[in-house]
Structure formats: C-alpha cells, structure tokens
mmCIF file of C-alpha atoms in Angstrom:
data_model
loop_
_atom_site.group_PDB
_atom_site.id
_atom_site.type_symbol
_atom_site.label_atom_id
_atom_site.label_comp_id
_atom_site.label_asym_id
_atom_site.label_seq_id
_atom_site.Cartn_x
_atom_site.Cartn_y
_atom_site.Cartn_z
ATOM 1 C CA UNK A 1 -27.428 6.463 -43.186
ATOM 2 C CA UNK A 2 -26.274 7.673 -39.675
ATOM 3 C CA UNK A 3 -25.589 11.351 -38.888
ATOM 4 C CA UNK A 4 -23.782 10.484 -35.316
ATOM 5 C CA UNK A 5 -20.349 11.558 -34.934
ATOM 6 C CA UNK A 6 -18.175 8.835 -33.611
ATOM 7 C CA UNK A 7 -15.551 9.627 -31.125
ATOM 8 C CA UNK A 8 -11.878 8.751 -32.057
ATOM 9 C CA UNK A 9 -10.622 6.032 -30.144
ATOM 10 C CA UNK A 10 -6.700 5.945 -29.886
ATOM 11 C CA UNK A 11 -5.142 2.738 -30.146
ATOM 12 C CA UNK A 12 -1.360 2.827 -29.664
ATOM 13 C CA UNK A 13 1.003 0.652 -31.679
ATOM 14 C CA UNK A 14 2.755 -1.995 -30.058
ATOM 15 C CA UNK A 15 4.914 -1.734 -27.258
ATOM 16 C CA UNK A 16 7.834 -3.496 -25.623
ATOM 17 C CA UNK A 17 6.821 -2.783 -21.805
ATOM 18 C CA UNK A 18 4.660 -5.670 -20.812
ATOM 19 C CA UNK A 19 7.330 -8.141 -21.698
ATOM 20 C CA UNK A 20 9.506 -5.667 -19.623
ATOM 21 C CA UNK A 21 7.144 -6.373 -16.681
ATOM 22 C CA UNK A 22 6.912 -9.792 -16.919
ATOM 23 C CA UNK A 23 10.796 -10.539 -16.914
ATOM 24 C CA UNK A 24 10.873 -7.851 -13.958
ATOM 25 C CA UNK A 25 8.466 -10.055 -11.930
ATOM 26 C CA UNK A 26 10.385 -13.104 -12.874
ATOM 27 C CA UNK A 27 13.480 -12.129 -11.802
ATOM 28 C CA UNK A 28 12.050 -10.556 -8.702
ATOM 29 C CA UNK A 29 10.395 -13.978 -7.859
ATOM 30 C CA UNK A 30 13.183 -15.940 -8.757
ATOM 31 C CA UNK A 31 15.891 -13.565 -6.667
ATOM 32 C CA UNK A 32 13.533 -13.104 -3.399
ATOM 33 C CA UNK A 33 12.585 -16.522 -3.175
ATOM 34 C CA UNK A 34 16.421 -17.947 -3.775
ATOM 35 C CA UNK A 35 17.751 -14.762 -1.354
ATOM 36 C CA UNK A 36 15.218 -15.826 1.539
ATOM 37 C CA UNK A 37 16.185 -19.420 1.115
ATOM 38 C CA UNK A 38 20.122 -18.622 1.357
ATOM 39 C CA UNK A 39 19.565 -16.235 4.053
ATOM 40 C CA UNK A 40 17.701 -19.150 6.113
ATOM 41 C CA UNK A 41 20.445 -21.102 5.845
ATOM 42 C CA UNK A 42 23.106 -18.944 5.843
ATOM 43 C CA UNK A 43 24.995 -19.591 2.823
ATOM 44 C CA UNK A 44 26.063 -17.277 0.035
ATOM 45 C CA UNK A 45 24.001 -16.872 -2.734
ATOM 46 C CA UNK A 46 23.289 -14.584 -5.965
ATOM 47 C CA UNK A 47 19.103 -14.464 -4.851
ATOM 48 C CA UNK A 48 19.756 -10.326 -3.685
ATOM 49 C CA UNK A 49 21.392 -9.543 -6.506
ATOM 50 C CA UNK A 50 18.659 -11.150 -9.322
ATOM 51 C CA UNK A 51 15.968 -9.396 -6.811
ATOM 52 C CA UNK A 52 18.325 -5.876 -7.438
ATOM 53 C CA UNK A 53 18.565 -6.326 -10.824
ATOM 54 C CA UNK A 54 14.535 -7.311 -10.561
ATOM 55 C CA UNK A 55 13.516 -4.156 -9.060
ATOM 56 C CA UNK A 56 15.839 -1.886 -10.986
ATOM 57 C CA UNK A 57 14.063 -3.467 -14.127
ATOM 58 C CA UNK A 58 10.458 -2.740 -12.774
ATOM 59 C CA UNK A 59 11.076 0.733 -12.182
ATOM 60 C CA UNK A 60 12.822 1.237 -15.711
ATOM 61 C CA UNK A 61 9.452 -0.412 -16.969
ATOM 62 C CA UNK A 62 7.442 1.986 -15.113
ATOM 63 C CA UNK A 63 9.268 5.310 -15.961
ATOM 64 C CA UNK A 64 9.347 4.154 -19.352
ATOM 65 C CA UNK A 65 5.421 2.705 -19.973
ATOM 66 C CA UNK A 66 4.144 5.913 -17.622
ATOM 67 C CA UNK A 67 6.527 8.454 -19.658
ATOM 68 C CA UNK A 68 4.525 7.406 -23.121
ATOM 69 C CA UNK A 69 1.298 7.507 -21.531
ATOM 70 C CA UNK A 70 2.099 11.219 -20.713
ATOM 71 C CA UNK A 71 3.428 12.064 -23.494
ATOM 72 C CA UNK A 72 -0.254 10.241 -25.466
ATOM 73 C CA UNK A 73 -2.600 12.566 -22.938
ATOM 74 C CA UNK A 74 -0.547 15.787 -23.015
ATOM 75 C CA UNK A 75 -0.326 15.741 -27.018
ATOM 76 C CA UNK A 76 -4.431 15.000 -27.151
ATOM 77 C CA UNK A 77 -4.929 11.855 -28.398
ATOM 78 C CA UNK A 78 -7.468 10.237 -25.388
ATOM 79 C CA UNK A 79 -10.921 10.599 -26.015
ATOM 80 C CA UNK A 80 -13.643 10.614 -23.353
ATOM 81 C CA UNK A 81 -14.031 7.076 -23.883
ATOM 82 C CA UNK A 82 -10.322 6.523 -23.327
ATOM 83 C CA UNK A 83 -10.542 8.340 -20.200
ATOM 84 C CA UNK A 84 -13.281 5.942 -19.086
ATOM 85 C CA UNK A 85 -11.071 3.185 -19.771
ATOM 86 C CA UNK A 86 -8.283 4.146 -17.415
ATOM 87 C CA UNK A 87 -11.211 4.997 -14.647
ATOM 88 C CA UNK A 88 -12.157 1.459 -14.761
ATOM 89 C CA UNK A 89 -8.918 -0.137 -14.695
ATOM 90 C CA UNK A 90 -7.919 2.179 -11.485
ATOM 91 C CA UNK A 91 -11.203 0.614 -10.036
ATOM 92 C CA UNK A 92 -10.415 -2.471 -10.611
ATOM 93 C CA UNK A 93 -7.109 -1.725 -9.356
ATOM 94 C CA UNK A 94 -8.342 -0.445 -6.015
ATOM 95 C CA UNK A 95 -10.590 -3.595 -5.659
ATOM 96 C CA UNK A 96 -7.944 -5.904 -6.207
ATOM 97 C CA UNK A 97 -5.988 -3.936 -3.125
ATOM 98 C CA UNK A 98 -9.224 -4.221 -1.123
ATOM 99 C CA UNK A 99 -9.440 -8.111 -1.851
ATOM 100 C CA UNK A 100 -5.155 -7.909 -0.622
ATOM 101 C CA UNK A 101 -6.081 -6.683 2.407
ATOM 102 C CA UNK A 102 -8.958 -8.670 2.933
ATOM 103 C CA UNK A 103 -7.276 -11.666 2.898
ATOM 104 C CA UNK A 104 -4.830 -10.212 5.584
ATOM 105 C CA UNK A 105 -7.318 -9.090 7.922
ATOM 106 C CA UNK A 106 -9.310 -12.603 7.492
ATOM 107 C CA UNK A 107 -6.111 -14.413 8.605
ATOM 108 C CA UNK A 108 -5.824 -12.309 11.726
ATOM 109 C CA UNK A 109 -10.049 -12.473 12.226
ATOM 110 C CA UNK A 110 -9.081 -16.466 11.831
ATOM 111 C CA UNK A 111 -6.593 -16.569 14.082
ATOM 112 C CA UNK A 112 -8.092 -14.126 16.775
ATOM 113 C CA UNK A 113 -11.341 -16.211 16.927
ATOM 114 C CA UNK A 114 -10.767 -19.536 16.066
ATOM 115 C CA UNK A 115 -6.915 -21.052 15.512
ATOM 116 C CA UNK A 116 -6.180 -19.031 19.465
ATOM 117 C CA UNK A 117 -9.061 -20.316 21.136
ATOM 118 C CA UNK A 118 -8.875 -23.835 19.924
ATOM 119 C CA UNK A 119 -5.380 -24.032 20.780
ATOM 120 C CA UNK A 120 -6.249 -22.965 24.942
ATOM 121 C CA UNK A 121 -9.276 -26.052 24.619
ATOM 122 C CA UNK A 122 -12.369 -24.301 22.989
ATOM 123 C CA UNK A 123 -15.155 -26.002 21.583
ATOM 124 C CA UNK A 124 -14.295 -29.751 21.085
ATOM 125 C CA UNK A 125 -11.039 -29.314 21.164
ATOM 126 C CA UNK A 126 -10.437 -29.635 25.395
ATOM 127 C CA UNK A 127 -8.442 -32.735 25.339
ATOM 128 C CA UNK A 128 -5.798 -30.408 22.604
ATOM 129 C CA UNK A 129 -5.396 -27.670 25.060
ATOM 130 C CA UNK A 130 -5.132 -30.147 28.009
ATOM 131 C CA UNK A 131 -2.584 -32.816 26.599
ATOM 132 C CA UNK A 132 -0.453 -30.929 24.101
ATOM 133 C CA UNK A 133 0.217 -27.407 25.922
ATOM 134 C CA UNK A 134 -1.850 -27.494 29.421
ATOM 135 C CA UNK A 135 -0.310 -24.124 30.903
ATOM 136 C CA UNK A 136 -0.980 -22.373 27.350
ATOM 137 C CA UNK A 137 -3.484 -18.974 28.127
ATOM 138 C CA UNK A 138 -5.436 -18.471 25.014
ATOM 139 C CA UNK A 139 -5.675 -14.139 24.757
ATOM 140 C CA UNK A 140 -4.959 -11.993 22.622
ATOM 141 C CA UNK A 141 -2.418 -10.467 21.530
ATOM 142 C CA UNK A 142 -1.051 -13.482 21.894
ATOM 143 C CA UNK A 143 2.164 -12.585 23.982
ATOM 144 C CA UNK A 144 3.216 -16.204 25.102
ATOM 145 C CA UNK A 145 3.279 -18.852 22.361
ATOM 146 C CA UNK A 146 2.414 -22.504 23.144
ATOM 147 C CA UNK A 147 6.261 -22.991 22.659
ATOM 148 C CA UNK A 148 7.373 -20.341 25.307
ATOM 149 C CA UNK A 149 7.767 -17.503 22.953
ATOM 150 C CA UNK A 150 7.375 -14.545 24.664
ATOM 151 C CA UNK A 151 7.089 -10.855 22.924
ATOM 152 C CA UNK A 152 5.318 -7.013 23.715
ATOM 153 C CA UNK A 153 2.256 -5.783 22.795
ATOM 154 C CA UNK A 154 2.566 -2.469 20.923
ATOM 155 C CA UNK A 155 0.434 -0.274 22.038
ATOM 156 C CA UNK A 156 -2.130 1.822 19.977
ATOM 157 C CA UNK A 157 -1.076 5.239 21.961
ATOM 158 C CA UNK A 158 2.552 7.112 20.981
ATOM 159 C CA UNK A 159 3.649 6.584 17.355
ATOM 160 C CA UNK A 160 0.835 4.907 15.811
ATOM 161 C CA UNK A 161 -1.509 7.503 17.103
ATOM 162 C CA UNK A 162 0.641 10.384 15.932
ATOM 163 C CA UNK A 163 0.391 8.373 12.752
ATOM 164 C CA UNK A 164 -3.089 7.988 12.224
ATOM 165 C CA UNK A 165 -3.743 11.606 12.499
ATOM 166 C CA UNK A 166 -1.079 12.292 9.885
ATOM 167 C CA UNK A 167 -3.100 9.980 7.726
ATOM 168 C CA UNK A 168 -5.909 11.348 8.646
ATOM 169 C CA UNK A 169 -4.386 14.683 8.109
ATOM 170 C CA UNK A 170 -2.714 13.614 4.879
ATOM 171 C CA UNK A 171 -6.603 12.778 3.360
ATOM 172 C CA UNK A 172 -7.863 16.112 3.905
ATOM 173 C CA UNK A 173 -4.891 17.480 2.529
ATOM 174 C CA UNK A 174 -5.265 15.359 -0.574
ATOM 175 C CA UNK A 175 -8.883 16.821 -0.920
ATOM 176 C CA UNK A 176 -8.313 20.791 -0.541
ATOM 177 C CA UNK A 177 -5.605 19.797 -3.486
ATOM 178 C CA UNK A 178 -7.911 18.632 -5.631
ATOM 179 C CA UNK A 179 -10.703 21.268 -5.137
ATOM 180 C CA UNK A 180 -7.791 23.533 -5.873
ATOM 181 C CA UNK A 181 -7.169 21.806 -9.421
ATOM 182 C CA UNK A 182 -11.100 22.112 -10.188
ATOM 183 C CA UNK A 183 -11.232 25.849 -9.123
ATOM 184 C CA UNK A 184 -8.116 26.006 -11.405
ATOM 185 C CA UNK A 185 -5.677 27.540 -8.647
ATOM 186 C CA UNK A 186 -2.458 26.300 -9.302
ATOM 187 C CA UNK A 187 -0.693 28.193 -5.925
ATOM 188 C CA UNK A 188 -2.630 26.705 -3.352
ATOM 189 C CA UNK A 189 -2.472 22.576 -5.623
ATOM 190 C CA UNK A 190 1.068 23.227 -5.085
ATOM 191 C CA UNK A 191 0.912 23.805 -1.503
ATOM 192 C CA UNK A 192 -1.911 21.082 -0.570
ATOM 193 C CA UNK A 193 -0.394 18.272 -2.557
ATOM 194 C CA UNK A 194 3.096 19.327 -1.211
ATOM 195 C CA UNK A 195 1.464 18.911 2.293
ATOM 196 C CA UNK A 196 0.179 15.978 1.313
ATOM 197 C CA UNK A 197 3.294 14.650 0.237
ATOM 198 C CA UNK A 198 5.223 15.513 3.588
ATOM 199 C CA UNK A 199 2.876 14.101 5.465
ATOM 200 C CA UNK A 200 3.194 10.428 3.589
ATOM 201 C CA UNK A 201 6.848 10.997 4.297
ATOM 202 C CA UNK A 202 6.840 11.698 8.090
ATOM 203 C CA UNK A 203 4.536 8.825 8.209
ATOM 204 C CA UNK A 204 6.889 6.585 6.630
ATOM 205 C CA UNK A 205 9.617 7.789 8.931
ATOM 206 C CA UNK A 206 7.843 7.353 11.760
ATOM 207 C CA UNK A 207 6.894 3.699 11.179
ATOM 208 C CA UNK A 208 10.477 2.986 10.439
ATOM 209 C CA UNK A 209 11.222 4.803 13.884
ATOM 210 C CA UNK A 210 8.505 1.959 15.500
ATOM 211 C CA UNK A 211 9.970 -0.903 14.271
ATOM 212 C CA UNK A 212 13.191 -0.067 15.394
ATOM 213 C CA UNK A 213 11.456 -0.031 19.019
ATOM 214 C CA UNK A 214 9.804 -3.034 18.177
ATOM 215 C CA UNK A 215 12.831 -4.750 17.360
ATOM 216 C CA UNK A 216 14.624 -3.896 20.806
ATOM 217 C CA UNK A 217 15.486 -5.721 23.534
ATOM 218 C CA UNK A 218 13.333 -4.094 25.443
ATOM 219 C CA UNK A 219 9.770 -5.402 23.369
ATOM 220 C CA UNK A 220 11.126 -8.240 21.700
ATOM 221 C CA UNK A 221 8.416 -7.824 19.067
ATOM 222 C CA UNK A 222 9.671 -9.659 15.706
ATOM 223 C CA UNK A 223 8.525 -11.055 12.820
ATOM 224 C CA UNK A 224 8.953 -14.394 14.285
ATOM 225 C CA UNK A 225 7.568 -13.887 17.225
ATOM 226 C CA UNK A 226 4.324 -15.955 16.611
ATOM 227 C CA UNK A 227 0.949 -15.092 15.422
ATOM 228 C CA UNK A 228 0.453 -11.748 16.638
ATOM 229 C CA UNK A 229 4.410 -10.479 15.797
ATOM 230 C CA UNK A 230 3.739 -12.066 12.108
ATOM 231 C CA UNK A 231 0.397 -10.637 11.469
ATOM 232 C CA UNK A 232 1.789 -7.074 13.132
ATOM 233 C CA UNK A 233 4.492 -7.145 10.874
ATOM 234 C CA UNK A 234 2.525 -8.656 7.461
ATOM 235 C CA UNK A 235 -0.317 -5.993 7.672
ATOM 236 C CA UNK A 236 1.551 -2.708 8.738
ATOM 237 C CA UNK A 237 4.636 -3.486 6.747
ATOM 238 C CA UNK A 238 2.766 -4.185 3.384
ATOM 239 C CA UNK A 239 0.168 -1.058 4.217
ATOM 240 C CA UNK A 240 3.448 0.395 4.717
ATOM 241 C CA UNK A 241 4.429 -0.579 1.243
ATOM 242 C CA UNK A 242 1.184 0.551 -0.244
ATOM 243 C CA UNK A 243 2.016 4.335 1.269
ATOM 244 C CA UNK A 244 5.385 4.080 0.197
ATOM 245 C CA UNK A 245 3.982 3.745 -3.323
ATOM 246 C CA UNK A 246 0.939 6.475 -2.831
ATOM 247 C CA UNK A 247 3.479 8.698 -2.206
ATOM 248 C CA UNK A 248 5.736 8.123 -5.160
ATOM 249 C CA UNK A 249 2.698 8.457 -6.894
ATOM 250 C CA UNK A 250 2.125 11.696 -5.883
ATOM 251 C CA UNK A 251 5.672 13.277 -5.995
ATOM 252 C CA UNK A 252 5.362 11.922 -9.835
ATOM 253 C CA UNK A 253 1.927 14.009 -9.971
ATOM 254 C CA UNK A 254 3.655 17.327 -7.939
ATOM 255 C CA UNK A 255 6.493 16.947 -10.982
ATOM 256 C CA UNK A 256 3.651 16.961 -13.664
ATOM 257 C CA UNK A 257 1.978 20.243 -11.968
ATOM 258 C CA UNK A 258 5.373 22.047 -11.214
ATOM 259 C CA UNK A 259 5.419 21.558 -15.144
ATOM 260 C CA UNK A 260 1.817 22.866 -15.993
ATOM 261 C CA UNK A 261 0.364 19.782 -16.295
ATOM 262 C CA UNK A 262 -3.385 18.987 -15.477
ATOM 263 C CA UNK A 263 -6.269 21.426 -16.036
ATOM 264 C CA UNK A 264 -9.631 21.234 -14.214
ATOM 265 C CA UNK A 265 -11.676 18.727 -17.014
ATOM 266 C CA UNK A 266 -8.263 16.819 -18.161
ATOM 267 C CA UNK A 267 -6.627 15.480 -14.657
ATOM 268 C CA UNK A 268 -7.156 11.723 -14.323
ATOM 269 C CA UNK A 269 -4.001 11.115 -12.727
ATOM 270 C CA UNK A 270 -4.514 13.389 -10.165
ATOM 271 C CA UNK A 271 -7.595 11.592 -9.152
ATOM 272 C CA UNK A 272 -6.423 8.405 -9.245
ATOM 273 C CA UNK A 273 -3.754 8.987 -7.439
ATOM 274 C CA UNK A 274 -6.013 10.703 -4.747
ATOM 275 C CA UNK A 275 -8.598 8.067 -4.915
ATOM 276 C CA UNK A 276 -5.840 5.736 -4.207
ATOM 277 C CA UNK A 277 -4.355 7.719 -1.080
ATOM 278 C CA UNK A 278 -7.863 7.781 0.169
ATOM 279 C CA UNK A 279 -7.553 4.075 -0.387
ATOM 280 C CA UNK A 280 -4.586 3.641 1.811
ATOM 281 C CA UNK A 281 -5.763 6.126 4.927
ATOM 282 C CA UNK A 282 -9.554 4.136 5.124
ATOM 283 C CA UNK A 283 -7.127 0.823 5.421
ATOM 284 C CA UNK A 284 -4.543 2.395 7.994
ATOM 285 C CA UNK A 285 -7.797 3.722 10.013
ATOM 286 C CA UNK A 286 -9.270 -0.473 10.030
ATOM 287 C CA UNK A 287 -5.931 -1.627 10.967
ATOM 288 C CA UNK A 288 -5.231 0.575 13.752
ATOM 289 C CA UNK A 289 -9.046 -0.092 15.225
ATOM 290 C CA UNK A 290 -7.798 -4.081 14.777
ATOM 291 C CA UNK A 291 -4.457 -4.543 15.397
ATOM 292 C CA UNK A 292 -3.514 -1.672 17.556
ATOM 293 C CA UNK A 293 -6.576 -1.073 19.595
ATOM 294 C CA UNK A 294 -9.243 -3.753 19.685
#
C-alpha cells in the first residue's frame, strides 16, 4: 500500500468549442477561396461575406473557449501537472510558427540561389537563359522580371529601421513586465506591458504606413510584382499578422491584470504570451537581415 499523494488532475466536461472552430475554419476556407476567385474575375460573389461571417465565428470561439479557461484557473482547479500541459502545447505551438516561417524563408533562400540564377543561364541551364529571355540580368532583388516587370527595392533604412528598434524595444519591454509580475509589483506590470503594447501598435501602424508607399506610383512595389514583390509581401504581411495577434494577446493579458489577475507562481498566460512576442521580434530581426538588408 502506497503513501504518495496524487495530484488532482482536472478534466473538464465536454464542450461545444472545437466544433465551433472547425465550422469557423470551414467557412473561412470556403469564403476566402470563393472571394479571391470572384475578385480575379471580377464578378459578384457571396465568398467576403462567408469569410465575414467566418471570422466573426472564430473570434466568438475564442472569447468563448479562452473565457472558460479563465474562469477554470482563477477558481483553482489546474494542478501543477495541468500547468505543464498548457507549457507544452504553447511549445509546440511556437514550433509549429517556427516550421511557418521556415517554409517562407526556404522559398525566398530557393529562389535567391537557385530558381534566379538558373533563369539568367547558371549551371547547365545556359542555353535557358540564352534562348528563352537573353537580355534577362539575374540579381537580386529581382527588380526586372523575365517578362518586363519592373518594381523598387525597399530599402532596409527609414520605416523598417524605425521598426526594428520598436521591436527590439517592444522585447525588452515585455521582459521588465514580467520581472515586475515575479517581484509582485503590480504599478510598474502595468506600465511595462502597457509599453509593450503601444509599441506593437505603432509598429503595426507603421507597416501599414510602408505599404501604402510601396503601393505608389512612385515604387511600384506589389504583390504581383514577381518574386521579390510576392515574397516581400508573403513574409512581412503574415509576420505582420503574427504581431497583430501578439498584441491582442497581450491587451487580453493587460485586461486580466487591470482586474487582479496573475500572481508571481500562478501566471502562465503572461508567459506565454511573452514567450510568444519574443517569438515574433527574433523572426522580424531574421527577416529584416534577409529581405531588407542582405
């Protein structure tokens, strides 16, 4: 006969919200894919509106599933081996997004080193360059397509500077908030995560400021505008995305402190919503070195 004392495991009852998920992400794949299609071709269509109702559905599913998942921690019923639970699924989470991005900087890697080059005659491929596009210059950024298309480098200085070092900024920020929450001084996590939290936003505004420049006459740089516009476009716009979400994540996490939430041993959302800013500045610091700079 055993004298350990187990741990109490809480296991909730079942719930409605991952079926909510699932017919979010339908009707968000359904609706983008039949609104992109329409828009191509320029005929009316019902694809935005089954994308609306698609997103409106997701974020009911998330305010709902997150609310009883507060409402389970703040009443006590997570163990320590709960808590380890949710640790490993945000770190699996976080690896997933690292494996995202990975396969967006391989395509660019690809098409830098390899798809470019071939296409201007390297390796065995001389008699390519030479028939099919004989004036084609194989650089990068690739500013003139084989097909004429012409577009502007953006250049690493300006915005996406002033950007970076908000990020950067935005990280330390993130960390003085947290060392806050584990001395236990609730004035100064208010400040620091509010910082934290303006800075996301600034940065937000300011890439929506770029690709308004990008998108003038004056650089021509579009989403269309071959390989280097589309890769531009695909990695800033979905790290974009992933900041745009960071920082929802932490105005829900400012909410739950303005109301007493957290304490110094019982504060895993905080941390995983730090780990995952962290996350997001490390990536915006790789894609500046490769897509603005190098």
């Amino acid at each position: 006969m055993t004298t350990k004392e187990y741990e109490s495991y809480y296991v909730p009852s079942q719930s409605h919200w991952p079926i909510v998920g699932a017919v979010a992400l339908f009707l968000i794949a359904i609706g983008a894919g039949n609104y992109v299609s329409t828009l191509n071709s320029g005929e009316g269509g019902i694809g935005g509106y089954i994308l609306l109702a698609g997103v409106c559905l997701v974020i009911y599913m998330l305010y709902g599933w997150f609310s009883n998942v507060i409402n389970e921690s703040m009443a006590g019923k997570y163990s320590h081996q709960m808590d380890n639970s949710f640790r490993q699924g945000m770190s699996w989470f976080i690896f997933s997004e690292v494996m995202f991005f990975a396969a967006f900087f391989g395509a660019l890697f690809y098409a830098r080193t390899l798809s470019v080059p071939w296409l201007g005659g390297a390796d065995n491929n001389a008699m390519t360059g030479a028939v099919l596009w004989p004036e084609f210059v194989a650089s990068w950024p690739l500013l003139v397509t084989p097909d004429g298309t012409e577009t502007t480098q953006m250049g690493w200085y300006g915005l996406p500077l002033i950007n970076t070092i908000l990020l950067l900024t935005s990280s330390i920020t993130a960390h003085l908030a947290h060392s806050a929450l584990e001395k236990d001084n609730r004035k100064m996590l208010k400040i620091w995560l509010g910082f934290t939290i303006l800075l996301g936003v600034v940065f937000l505004f300011l890439q929506v400021v770029e690709y308004m420049h990008g998108y003038s006459e004056e650089m021509k740089l579009y989403l269309t505008s071959g390989i280097y516009g589309s890769t531009f476009y695909l990695l800033t716009g979905f790290h974009g995305m992933h900041v745009t979400l960071g920082t929802i994540m932490l105005i829900v996490v400012f909410l739950r402190v303005l109301k007493g939430h957290f304490t110094p041993t019982n504060a895993f959302a905080f941390e995983a919503t730090s780990w995952y800013w962290h996350f997001v500045d490390v990536v915006w610091v790789i894609l500046f070195v490769f897509v603005y700079i190098v």
